[in-house]
Amino acid sequence: MAQKIALVGIGKIARDQHLPAIFANPDWSLEAVVSRNAGVEGFDHYNTLDDLLKDRADIDTISLAIPPQPRFAYTATALKAGKNVMLEKPPGQSLAECFALEDMAKQNGVSIFATWHSRYADCVPDLKAWLSERTLRQLRITWKEDVRRWHPGQEWIWEPGGMGVFDPGINALSILTEILPFPVHLSQASLLFPENRATPIAANLSFDNPVSADMTAEFDWRQEGPQSWDIDIETDQGSARLSLGGEKLEIDGKVVKQGTNNEYANLYARMAELVRGGQSDMDLSPMIHVCDAFSLGRRLETAPFEF
Ligand code: NAP
């Protein structure tokens, strides 16, 4: 039988991905939405999460598609009410918030899922399997996109907790932490802040790793023209390029797989599995690298940014 779910925050990602993924999955039945501004035709609408919780005790799972800053309070309220919670990435605005939520889910006997949608891109498992049989020599992440095109008018990404260019950059880090056969840690970073903004517009990162591979990431939000969401890898036995954020895989210069966008379908399938099994999935490793970048990174200033 389908599990009852409510979606909180009817913004860009809710409309682009969450609603279609829920509608396409027979394991889920959308029962209601919570939004301060918008409804979804044909579904119950509540202005606040508290109103929903009071009225709809039958809904067991809450999916949060809101920015990271308000997420802790919403998640804590839902978990304390005994609901399973699915979190958009990043799972919080600080690590301590995420640890606290993980504990709360345990105490209340419910599931929590810190989703990393890019990990669920079609070619990520293939690259992971390929890499597991090779020795890494070099890895370069190039995540360069136009913030005006992908985040028009979104002020929250420029506020503390919004993470700036790490909002997309953490997607690359979620792939990195999934495909590598060993843990790595940040060794150096530089973060470029527009002089009128609280979060960075670009960042360069280097990673220490057990095989002494040359491992770097370049994130930039000022990219006009072609956009890049690529990971280039050199090993002792050939090279690989993951592009389009994980949808396309080339090995030694030949396309071996061109997938489609199934990320959110895969996320909702995973959440259904977690709820059925009474389990949680709260891997915070991508978030650790971002927090380390803010801790270790050299802060540089650049020209003011306006949309
Ligand atoms: P968005 O459109 O700016 O905001 C989503 C919704 O969150 C808003 O429409 C609003 O919903 C609610 N919201 C905003 N500020 C709030 C606040 N202070 N308190 C309570 N609710 C608030 O953002 P988005 O692009 O959908 O991103 C939401 C999350 O999804 C982010 O963590 C982002 O990293 C992640 N994400 C985004 C994308 C993307 O392509 N945009 C892709 C993957 C993941 P109501 O008006 O309905 O209340």
mmCIF file of C-alpha atoms and ligand atoms in Angstrom:
data_model
loop_
_atom_site.group_PDB
_atom_site.id
_atom_site.type_symbol
_atom_site.label_atom_id
_atom_site.label_comp_id
_atom_site.label_asym_id
_atom_site.label_seq_id
_atom_site.Cartn_x
_atom_site.Cartn_y
_atom_site.Cartn_z
ATOM 1 C CA MET A 1 0.000 0.000 0.000
ATOM 2 C CA ALA A 2 1.224 3.515 -0.804
ATOM 3 C CA GLN A 3 2.708 5.466 2.088
ATOM 4 C CA LYS A 4 1.241 8.877 2.826
ATOM 5 C CA ILE A 5 3.580 11.824 2.334
ATOM 6 C CA ALA A 6 3.401 15.618 2.580
ATOM 7 C CA LEU A 7 5.764 17.997 0.780
ATOM 8 C CA VAL A 8 6.935 21.169 2.509
ATOM 9 C CA GLY A 9 8.147 24.188 0.477
ATOM 10 C CA ILE A 10 6.670 24.575 -2.987
ATOM 11 C CA GLY A 11 9.586 26.280 -4.708
ATOM 12 C CA LYS A 12 11.850 25.539 -7.658
ATOM 13 C CA ILE A 13 13.061 22.049 -6.785
ATOM 14 C CA ALA A 14 9.669 20.943 -5.445
ATOM 15 C CA ARG A 15 8.022 21.731 -8.768
ATOM 16 C CA ASP A 16 10.903 20.627 -11.025
ATOM 17 C CA GLN A 17 11.674 17.317 -9.299
ATOM 18 C CA HIS A 18 9.864 16.352 -6.089
ATOM 19 C CA LEU A 19 6.277 16.497 -7.312
ATOM 20 C CA PRO A 20 6.918 14.540 -10.561
ATOM 21 C CA ALA A 21 8.993 11.934 -8.666
ATOM 22 C CA ILE A 22 6.306 11.418 -5.997
ATOM 23 C CA PHE A 23 3.523 11.193 -8.598
ATOM 24 C CA ALA A 24 5.477 8.599 -10.603
ATOM 25 C CA ASN A 25 6.165 6.302 -7.638
ATOM 26 C CA PRO A 26 3.304 3.979 -6.559
ATOM 27 C CA ASP A 27 4.972 3.581 -3.140
ATOM 28 C CA TRP A 28 3.958 7.173 -2.327
ATOM 29 C CA SER A 29 0.660 8.992 -2.110
ATOM 30 C CA LEU A 30 0.920 12.780 -1.893
ATOM 31 C CA GLU A 31 -1.656 13.826 0.680
ATOM 32 C CA ALA A 32 -0.914 17.494 1.289
ATOM 33 C CA VAL A 33 1.516 20.341 0.797
ATOM 34 C CA VAL A 34 2.759 22.963 3.232
ATOM 35 C CA SER A 35 3.544 26.318 1.697
ATOM 36 C CA ARG A 36 3.494 29.914 2.820
ATOM 37 C CA ASN A 37 2.714 31.041 -0.719
ATOM 38 C CA ALA A 38 1.541 28.351 -3.096
ATOM 39 C CA GLY A 39 -0.729 25.346 -3.384
ATOM 40 C CA VAL A 40 -0.696 22.341 -5.667
ATOM 41 C CA GLU A 41 -4.018 21.860 -7.414
ATOM 42 C CA GLY A 42 -5.959 18.863 -6.154
ATOM 43 C CA PHE A 43 -4.111 18.507 -2.842
ATOM 44 C CA ASP A 44 -4.777 19.754 0.675
ATOM 45 C CA HIS A 45 -2.810 22.894 1.461
ATOM 46 C CA TYR A 46 -1.553 24.061 4.865
ATOM 47 C CA ASN A 47 0.181 27.339 5.641
ATOM 48 C CA THR A 48 2.316 25.865 8.420
ATOM 49 C CA LEU A 49 3.742 22.512 9.366
ATOM 50 C CA ASP A 50 2.023 22.746 12.760
ATOM 51 C CA ASP A 51 -1.384 23.065 11.051
ATOM 52 C CA LEU A 52 -0.660 19.985 8.957
ATOM 53 C CA LEU A 53 0.486 17.962 11.963
ATOM 54 C CA LYS A 54 -2.634 18.908 13.951
ATOM 55 C CA ASP A 55 -4.987 18.011 11.137
ATOM 56 C CA ARG A 56 -3.382 15.024 9.422
ATOM 57 C CA ALA A 57 -2.159 12.475 11.948
ATOM 58 C CA ASP A 58 -2.464 9.852 9.179
ATOM 59 C CA ILE A 59 0.528 11.253 7.231
ATOM 60 C CA ASP A 60 3.697 9.399 8.247
ATOM 61 C CA THR A 61 6.365 11.036 6.087
ATOM 62 C CA ILE A 62 7.362 14.636 5.498
ATOM 63 C CA SER A 63 9.647 15.685 2.639
ATOM 64 C CA LEU A 64 11.336 19.061 3.080
ATOM 65 C CA ALA A 65 12.209 21.025 -0.076
ATOM 66 C CA ILE A 66 13.112 24.273 1.669
ATOM 67 C CA PRO A 67 16.478 26.066 1.952
ATOM 68 C CA PRO A 68 18.930 24.904 4.652
ATOM 69 C CA GLN A 69 18.467 27.830 7.043
ATOM 70 C CA PRO A 70 14.913 27.021 8.254
ATOM 71 C CA ARG A 71 15.366 23.257 7.882
ATOM 72 C CA PHE A 72 16.417 22.367 11.434
ATOM 73 C CA ALA A 73 13.287 23.777 13.073
ATOM 74 C CA TYR A 74 10.970 22.110 10.523
ATOM 75 C CA THR A 75 12.763 18.769 10.817
ATOM 76 C CA ALA A 76 12.825 18.803 14.611
ATOM 77 C CA THR A 77 9.068 19.541 14.689
ATOM 78 C CA ALA A 78 8.316 16.692 12.277
ATOM 79 C CA LEU A 79 10.581 14.168 14.024
ATOM 80 C CA LYS A 80 9.150 15.000 17.454
ATOM 81 C CA ALA A 81 5.682 14.426 16.004
ATOM 82 C CA GLY A 82 6.825 10.906 15.056
ATOM 83 C CA LYS A 83 7.155 11.525 11.298
ATOM 84 C CA ASN A 84 9.788 10.121 8.950
ATOM 85 C CA VAL A 85 11.703 12.962 7.287
ATOM 86 C CA MET A 86 13.363 13.285 3.902
ATOM 87 C CA LEU A 87 15.796 16.214 3.692
ATOM 88 C CA GLU A 88 16.876 18.092 0.574
ATOM 89 C CA LYS A 89 20.623 18.653 0.374
ATOM 90 C CA PRO A 90 22.438 20.035 2.277
ATOM 91 C CA PRO A 91 20.803 18.375 5.311
ATOM 92 C CA GLY A 92 21.345 21.439 7.508
ATOM 93 C CA GLN A 93 23.308 24.640 7.787
ATOM 94 C CA SER A 94 25.813 23.155 10.263
ATOM 95 C CA LEU A 95 27.113 19.727 11.205
ATOM 96 C CA ALA A 96 25.900 20.042 14.789
ATOM 97 C CA GLU A 97 22.346 20.548 13.533
ATOM 98 C CA CYS A 98 22.609 17.368 11.478
ATOM 99 C CA PHE A 99 23.980 15.316 14.390
ATOM 100 C CA ALA A 100 21.143 16.566 16.588
ATOM 101 C CA LEU A 101 18.542 15.597 13.972
ATOM 102 C CA GLU A 102 20.036 12.146 13.568
ATOM 103 C CA ASP A 103 19.752 11.619 17.340
ATOM 104 C CA MET A 104 16.189 12.926 17.382
ATOM 105 C CA ALA A 105 15.168 10.480 14.651
ATOM 106 C CA LYS A 106 16.627 7.615 16.710
ATOM 107 C CA GLN A 107 14.897 8.759 19.892
ATOM 108 C CA ASN A 108 11.564 8.998 18.106
ATOM 109 C CA GLY A 109 11.935 5.681 16.270
ATOM 110 C CA VAL A 110 11.524 7.184 12.794
ATOM 111 C CA SER A 111 13.564 7.317 9.584
ATOM 112 C CA ILE A 112 15.609 10.290 8.438
ATOM 113 C CA PHE A 113 17.200 10.505 4.991
ATOM 114 C CA ALA A 114 19.823 13.114 4.129
ATOM 115 C CA THR A 115 19.427 13.002 0.358
ATOM 116 C CA TRP A 116 22.301 13.684 -2.033
ATOM 117 C CA HIS A 117 20.566 13.738 -5.395
ATOM 118 C CA SER A 118 23.751 13.792 -7.497
ATOM 119 C CA ARG A 119 24.861 10.495 -5.959
ATOM 120 C CA TYR A 120 21.799 8.951 -7.551
ATOM 121 C CA ALA A 121 22.727 10.078 -11.067
ATOM 122 C CA ASP A 122 22.773 7.209 -13.560
ATOM 123 C CA CYS A 123 26.536 6.881 -14.151
ATOM 124 C CA VAL A 124 27.800 7.265 -10.578
ATOM 125 C CA PRO A 125 27.609 3.519 -9.721
ATOM 126 C CA ASP A 126 29.435 2.668 -12.989
ATOM 127 C CA LEU A 127 32.263 5.074 -12.234
ATOM 128 C CA LYS A 128 32.513 3.767 -8.667
ATOM 129 C CA ALA A 129 32.816 0.166 -9.921
ATOM 130 C CA TRP A 130 35.420 1.150 -12.563
ATOM 131 C CA LEU A 131 37.501 3.072 -10.036
ATOM 132 C CA SER A 132 37.395 0.286 -7.438
ATOM 133 C CA GLU A 133 39.694 -1.822 -9.676
ATOM 134 C CA ARG A 134 42.253 0.918 -10.348
ATOM 135 C CA THR A 135 44.738 3.140 -8.553
ATOM 136 C CA LEU A 136 43.871 6.802 -8.623
ATOM 137 C CA ARG A 137 46.540 9.230 -9.870
ATOM 138 C CA GLN A 138 44.600 12.445 -10.439
ATOM 139 C CA LEU A 139 41.053 13.713 -9.900
ATOM 140 C CA ARG A 140 39.761 17.102 -10.986
ATOM 141 C CA ILE A 141 36.293 18.391 -10.208
ATOM 142 C CA THR A 142 35.119 21.280 -12.393
ATOM 143 C CA TRP A 143 31.726 22.577 -11.269
ATOM 144 C CA LYS A 144 31.134 25.880 -13.034
ATOM 145 C CA GLU A 145 27.695 27.328 -13.603
ATOM 146 C CA ASP A 146 25.924 30.646 -14.000
ATOM 147 C CA VAL A 147 24.270 31.569 -10.710
ATOM 148 C CA ARG A 148 21.932 34.024 -12.451
ATOM 149 C CA ARG A 149 20.602 31.243 -14.658
ATOM 150 C CA TRP A 150 20.184 28.500 -12.023
ATOM 151 C CA HIS A 151 19.351 30.498 -8.894
ATOM 152 C CA PRO A 152 17.542 33.602 -10.144
ATOM 153 C CA GLY A 153 16.632 35.907 -7.279
ATOM 154 C CA GLN A 154 17.417 33.320 -4.568
ATOM 155 C CA GLU A 155 18.716 35.555 -1.790
ATOM 156 C CA TRP A 156 19.020 32.719 0.767
ATOM 157 C CA ILE A 157 22.078 31.260 -1.012
ATOM 158 C CA TRP A 158 23.942 34.505 -0.252
ATOM 159 C CA GLU A 159 22.985 34.520 3.429
ATOM 160 C CA PRO A 160 24.903 32.714 6.222
ATOM 161 C CA GLY A 161 23.980 29.029 6.068
ATOM 162 C CA GLY A 162 23.148 29.284 2.349
ATOM 163 C CA MET A 163 26.661 28.089 1.416
ATOM 164 C CA GLY A 164 27.013 30.165 -1.772
ATOM 165 C CA VAL A 165 28.798 28.249 -4.536
ATOM 166 C CA PHE A 166 28.935 25.196 -2.254
ATOM 167 C CA ASP A 167 25.179 24.820 -2.796
ATOM 168 C CA PRO A 168 25.946 23.199 -6.195
ATOM 169 C CA GLY A 169 29.524 22.318 -5.183
ATOM 170 C CA ILE A 170 28.308 19.980 -2.455
ATOM 171 C CA ASN A 171 26.700 17.897 -5.214
ATOM 172 C CA ALA A 172 30.166 17.245 -6.660
ATOM 173 C CA LEU A 173 31.447 16.416 -3.181
ATOM 174 C CA SER A 174 28.571 13.984 -2.700
ATOM 175 C CA ILE A 175 29.718 12.146 -5.843
ATOM 176 C CA LEU A 176 33.366 12.292 -4.757
ATOM 177 C CA THR A 177 32.615 10.751 -1.362
ATOM 178 C CA GLU A 178 30.507 8.057 -3.025
ATOM 179 C CA ILE A 179 32.952 6.899 -5.716
ATOM 180 C CA LEU A 180 36.226 6.910 -3.783
ATOM 181 C CA PRO A 181 37.245 3.640 -2.150
ATOM 182 C CA PHE A 182 38.846 5.541 0.759
ATOM 183 C CA PRO A 183 38.115 8.644 2.827
ATOM 184 C CA VAL A 184 39.884 11.919 1.976
ATOM 185 C CA HIS A 185 40.159 15.204 3.790
ATOM 186 C CA LEU A 186 40.491 18.782 2.715
ATOM 187 C CA SER A 187 44.068 20.071 2.873
ATOM 188 C CA GLN A 188 43.730 23.567 1.416
ATOM 189 C CA ALA A 189 41.042 25.923 0.160
ATOM 190 C CA SER A 190 40.531 29.436 -1.090
ATOM 191 C CA LEU A 191 37.087 31.017 -1.088
ATOM 192 C CA LEU A 192 36.165 34.073 -3.124
ATOM 193 C CA PHE A 193 33.475 36.273 -1.552
ATOM 194 C CA PRO A 194 31.758 39.152 -3.392
ATOM 195 C CA GLU A 195 32.395 42.148 -1.159
ATOM 196 C CA ASN A 196 28.624 42.653 -0.570
ATOM 197 C CA ARG A 197 27.778 38.985 0.120
ATOM 198 C CA ALA A 198 28.137 36.588 3.068
ATOM 199 C CA THR A 199 28.826 33.430 1.040
ATOM 200 C CA PRO A 200 31.407 32.619 -1.669
ATOM 201 C CA ILE A 201 30.905 32.896 -5.433
ATOM 202 C CA ALA A 202 33.897 30.637 -6.213
ATOM 203 C CA ALA A 203 36.172 28.189 -4.400
ATOM 204 C CA ASN A 204 39.274 26.089 -5.044
ATOM 205 C CA LEU A 205 39.885 22.994 -2.929
ATOM 206 C CA SER A 206 42.683 20.408 -2.586
ATOM 207 C CA PHE A 207 42.382 17.076 -0.831
ATOM 208 C CA ASP A 208 44.811 14.908 1.085
ATOM 209 C CA ASN A 209 44.330 11.216 0.312
ATOM 210 C CA PRO A 210 45.961 7.865 1.097
ATOM 211 C CA VAL A 211 47.280 7.234 -2.454
ATOM 212 C CA SER A 212 48.858 10.705 -2.843
ATOM 213 C CA ALA A 213 46.723 11.414 -5.909
ATOM 214 C CA ASP A 214 46.544 14.999 -7.114
ATOM 215 C CA MET A 215 42.952 15.796 -6.116
ATOM 216 C CA THR A 216 41.348 19.201 -6.619
ATOM 217 C CA ALA A 217 37.971 20.864 -7.050
ATOM 218 C CA GLU A 218 37.119 24.135 -8.732
ATOM 219 C CA PHE A 219 33.693 25.666 -8.119
ATOM 220 C CA ASP A 220 32.639 28.857 -9.872
ATOM 221 C CA TRP A 221 29.285 30.572 -10.175
ATOM 222 C CA ARG A 222 30.402 33.144 -12.761
ATOM 223 C CA GLN A 223 30.401 30.751 -15.706
ATOM 224 C CA GLU A 224 28.564 32.084 -18.740
ATOM 225 C CA GLY A 225 28.206 30.032 -21.933
ATOM 226 C CA PRO A 226 28.744 26.274 -21.617
ATOM 227 C CA GLN A 227 28.208 24.992 -18.083
ATOM 228 C CA SER A 228 30.474 22.326 -16.488
ATOM 229 C CA TRP A 229 29.591 19.673 -13.961
ATOM 230 C CA ASP A 230 32.531 17.358 -14.641
ATOM 231 C CA ILE A 231 34.868 15.003 -12.809
ATOM 232 C CA ASP A 232 38.033 13.987 -14.691
ATOM 233 C CA ILE A 233 39.996 11.034 -13.393
ATOM 234 C CA GLU A 234 43.403 9.550 -14.288
ATOM 235 C CA THR A 235 44.356 6.108 -12.969
ATOM 236 C CA ASP A 236 47.088 3.519 -13.465
ATOM 237 C CA GLN A 237 44.786 1.866 -16.026
ATOM 238 C CA GLY A 238 43.153 4.611 -18.049
ATOM 239 C CA SER A 239 41.058 7.712 -17.634
ATOM 240 C CA ALA A 240 37.418 8.532 -17.007
ATOM 241 C CA ARG A 241 35.232 11.588 -17.356
ATOM 242 C CA LEU A 242 31.911 11.911 -15.567
ATOM 243 C CA SER A 243 29.965 14.843 -16.987
ATOM 244 C CA LEU A 244 26.512 16.450 -16.948
ATOM 245 C CA GLY A 245 26.536 16.068 -13.160
ATOM 246 C CA GLY A 246 26.751 12.273 -13.377
ATOM 247 C CA GLU A 247 24.535 11.538 -16.375
ATOM 248 C CA LYS A 248 27.326 10.777 -18.876
ATOM 249 C CA LEU A 249 30.408 8.590 -18.505
ATOM 250 C CA GLU A 250 33.399 8.397 -20.841
ATOM 251 C CA ILE A 251 36.213 5.907 -20.383
ATOM 252 C CA ASP A 252 39.481 6.508 -22.251
ATOM 253 C CA GLY A 253 37.735 9.121 -24.400
ATOM 254 C CA LYS A 254 34.772 6.908 -25.463
ATOM 255 C CA VAL A 255 31.206 7.391 -24.219
ATOM 256 C CA VAL A 256 30.286 4.187 -22.379
ATOM 257 C CA LYS A 257 27.010 5.370 -20.874
ATOM 258 C CA GLN A 258 24.602 8.228 -21.456
ATOM 259 C CA GLY A 259 21.881 8.115 -18.836
ATOM 260 C CA THR A 260 18.776 10.179 -18.205
ATOM 261 C CA ASN A 261 17.799 12.190 -15.165
ATOM 262 C CA ASN A 262 16.507 9.662 -12.615
ATOM 263 C CA GLU A 263 17.983 11.255 -9.528
ATOM 264 C CA TYR A 264 14.762 12.137 -7.707
ATOM 265 C CA ALA A 265 12.989 8.937 -8.792
ATOM 266 C CA ASN A 266 15.883 7.062 -7.188
ATOM 267 C CA LEU A 267 15.745 9.230 -4.043
ATOM 268 C CA TYR A 268 12.045 8.552 -3.469
ATOM 269 C CA ALA A 269 12.593 4.832 -4.109
ATOM 270 C CA ARG A 270 15.357 4.861 -1.476
ATOM 271 C CA MET A 271 13.180 6.753 1.017
ATOM 272 C CA ALA A 272 10.391 4.179 0.582
ATOM 273 C CA GLU A 273 12.921 1.419 1.270
ATOM 274 C CA LEU A 274 14.251 3.194 4.390
ATOM 275 C CA VAL A 275 10.769 3.740 5.820
ATOM 276 C CA ARG A 276 9.761 0.128 5.133
ATOM 277 C CA GLY A 277 12.911 -1.124 6.863
ATOM 278 C CA GLY A 278 12.712 1.357 9.771
ATOM 279 C CA GLN A 279 16.187 2.642 8.825
ATOM 280 C CA SER A 280 17.919 5.999 8.379
ATOM 281 C CA ASP A 281 20.580 7.230 5.958
ATOM 282 C CA MET A 282 22.407 10.304 7.200
ATOM 283 C CA ASP A 283 25.830 10.325 5.531
ATOM 284 C CA LEU A 284 27.351 13.715 6.298
ATOM 285 C CA SER A 285 30.692 13.314 4.501
ATOM 286 C CA PRO A 286 29.957 15.890 1.727
ATOM 287 C CA MET A 287 28.962 18.395 4.414
ATOM 288 C CA ILE A 288 32.205 17.776 6.355
ATOM 289 C CA HIS A 289 34.249 18.941 3.349
ATOM 290 C CA VAL A 290 32.165 22.105 3.018
ATOM 291 C CA CYS A 291 32.482 22.891 6.728
ATOM 292 C CA ASP A 292 36.247 22.246 6.510
ATOM 293 C CA ALA A 293 36.468 24.632 3.541
ATOM 294 C CA PHE A 294 34.856 27.391 5.593
ATOM 295 C CA SER A 295 37.209 26.539 8.481
ATOM 296 C CA LEU A 296 40.485 26.101 6.542
ATOM 297 C CA GLY A 297 39.866 28.290 3.505
ATOM 298 C CA ARG A 298 41.679 31.494 2.800
ATOM 299 C CA ARG A 299 39.099 34.262 2.337
ATOM 300 C CA LEU A 300 39.541 36.502 -0.719
ATOM 301 C CA GLU A 301 37.273 39.315 -1.882
ATOM 302 C CA THR A 302 35.956 40.099 -5.341
ATOM 303 C CA ALA A 303 33.555 42.520 -7.045
ATOM 304 C CA PRO A 304 30.050 42.938 -5.576
ATOM 305 C CA PHE A 305 27.381 40.598 -6.909
ATOM 306 C CA GLU A 306 23.849 41.642 -7.912
ATOM 307 C CA PHE A 307 21.303 39.470 -9.726
HETATM 308 P P1 NAP B 1 13.623 28.093 -3.470
HETATM 309 O O1 NAP B 1 12.790 27.876 -4.670
HETATM 310 O O2 NAP B 1 14.262 29.412 -3.268
HETATM 311 O O3 NAP B 1 12.812 27.795 -2.133
HETATM 312 C C1 NAP B 1 12.062 26.647 -1.937
HETATM 313 C C2 NAP B 1 10.886 26.942 -1.042
HETATM 314 O O4 NAP B 1 11.289 26.918 0.312
HETATM 315 C C3 NAP B 1 10.254 28.312 -1.213
HETATM 316 O O5 NAP B 1 9.443 28.350 -2.352
HETATM 317 C C4 NAP B 1 9.482 28.434 0.066
HETATM 318 O O6 NAP B 1 8.326 27.635 -0.049
HETATM 319 C C5 NAP B 1 10.378 27.728 1.060
HETATM 320 N N1 NAP B 1 11.149 28.684 1.850
HETATM 321 C C6 NAP B 1 12.048 29.592 1.425
HETATM 322 N N2 NAP B 1 12.542 30.303 2.458
HETATM 323 C C7 NAP B 1 11.947 29.807 3.549
HETATM 324 C C8 NAP B 1 12.018 30.121 4.929
HETATM 325 N N3 NAP B 1 12.847 31.062 5.382
HETATM 326 N N4 NAP B 1 11.264 29.412 5.776
HETATM 327 C C9 NAP B 1 10.444 28.454 5.340
HETATM 328 N N5 NAP B 1 10.327 28.099 4.041
HETATM 329 C C10 NAP B 1 11.072 28.777 3.168
HETATM 330 O O7 NAP B 1 14.759 26.998 -3.362
HETATM 331 P P2 NAP B 1 15.002 25.655 -4.189
HETATM 332 O O8 NAP B 1 15.864 25.961 -5.351
HETATM 333 O O9 NAP B 1 13.732 24.931 -4.408
HETATM 334 O O10 NAP B 1 15.944 24.907 -3.151
HETATM 335 C C11 NAP B 1 15.451 24.311 -1.963
HETATM 336 C C12 NAP B 1 16.464 23.281 -1.515
HETATM 337 O O11 NAP B 1 16.615 22.320 -2.564
HETATM 338 C C13 NAP B 1 17.871 23.861 -1.271
HETATM 339 O O12 NAP B 1 18.460 23.251 -0.152
HETATM 340 C C14 NAP B 1 18.649 23.505 -2.524
HETATM 341 O O13 NAP B 1 20.014 23.297 -2.271
HETATM 342 C C15 NAP B 1 17.977 22.195 -2.923
HETATM 343 N N6 NAP B 1 18.077 21.913 -4.352
HETATM 344 C C16 NAP B 1 17.777 22.849 -5.279
HETATM 345 C C17 NAP B 1 17.947 22.576 -6.639
HETATM 346 C C18 NAP B 1 17.614 23.561 -7.712
HETATM 347 O O14 NAP B 1 17.899 23.279 -8.885
HETATM 348 N N7 NAP B 1 16.968 24.678 -7.420
HETATM 349 C C19 NAP B 1 18.429 21.332 -7.028
HETATM 350 C C20 NAP B 1 18.668 20.376 -6.060
HETATM 351 C C21 NAP B 1 18.495 20.685 -4.725
HETATM 352 P P3 NAP B 1 6.849 28.198 0.185
HETATM 353 O O15 NAP B 1 6.792 29.493 -0.577
HETATM 354 O O16 NAP B 1 6.046 27.112 -0.443
HETATM 355 O O17 NAP B 1 6.653 28.333 1.632
#
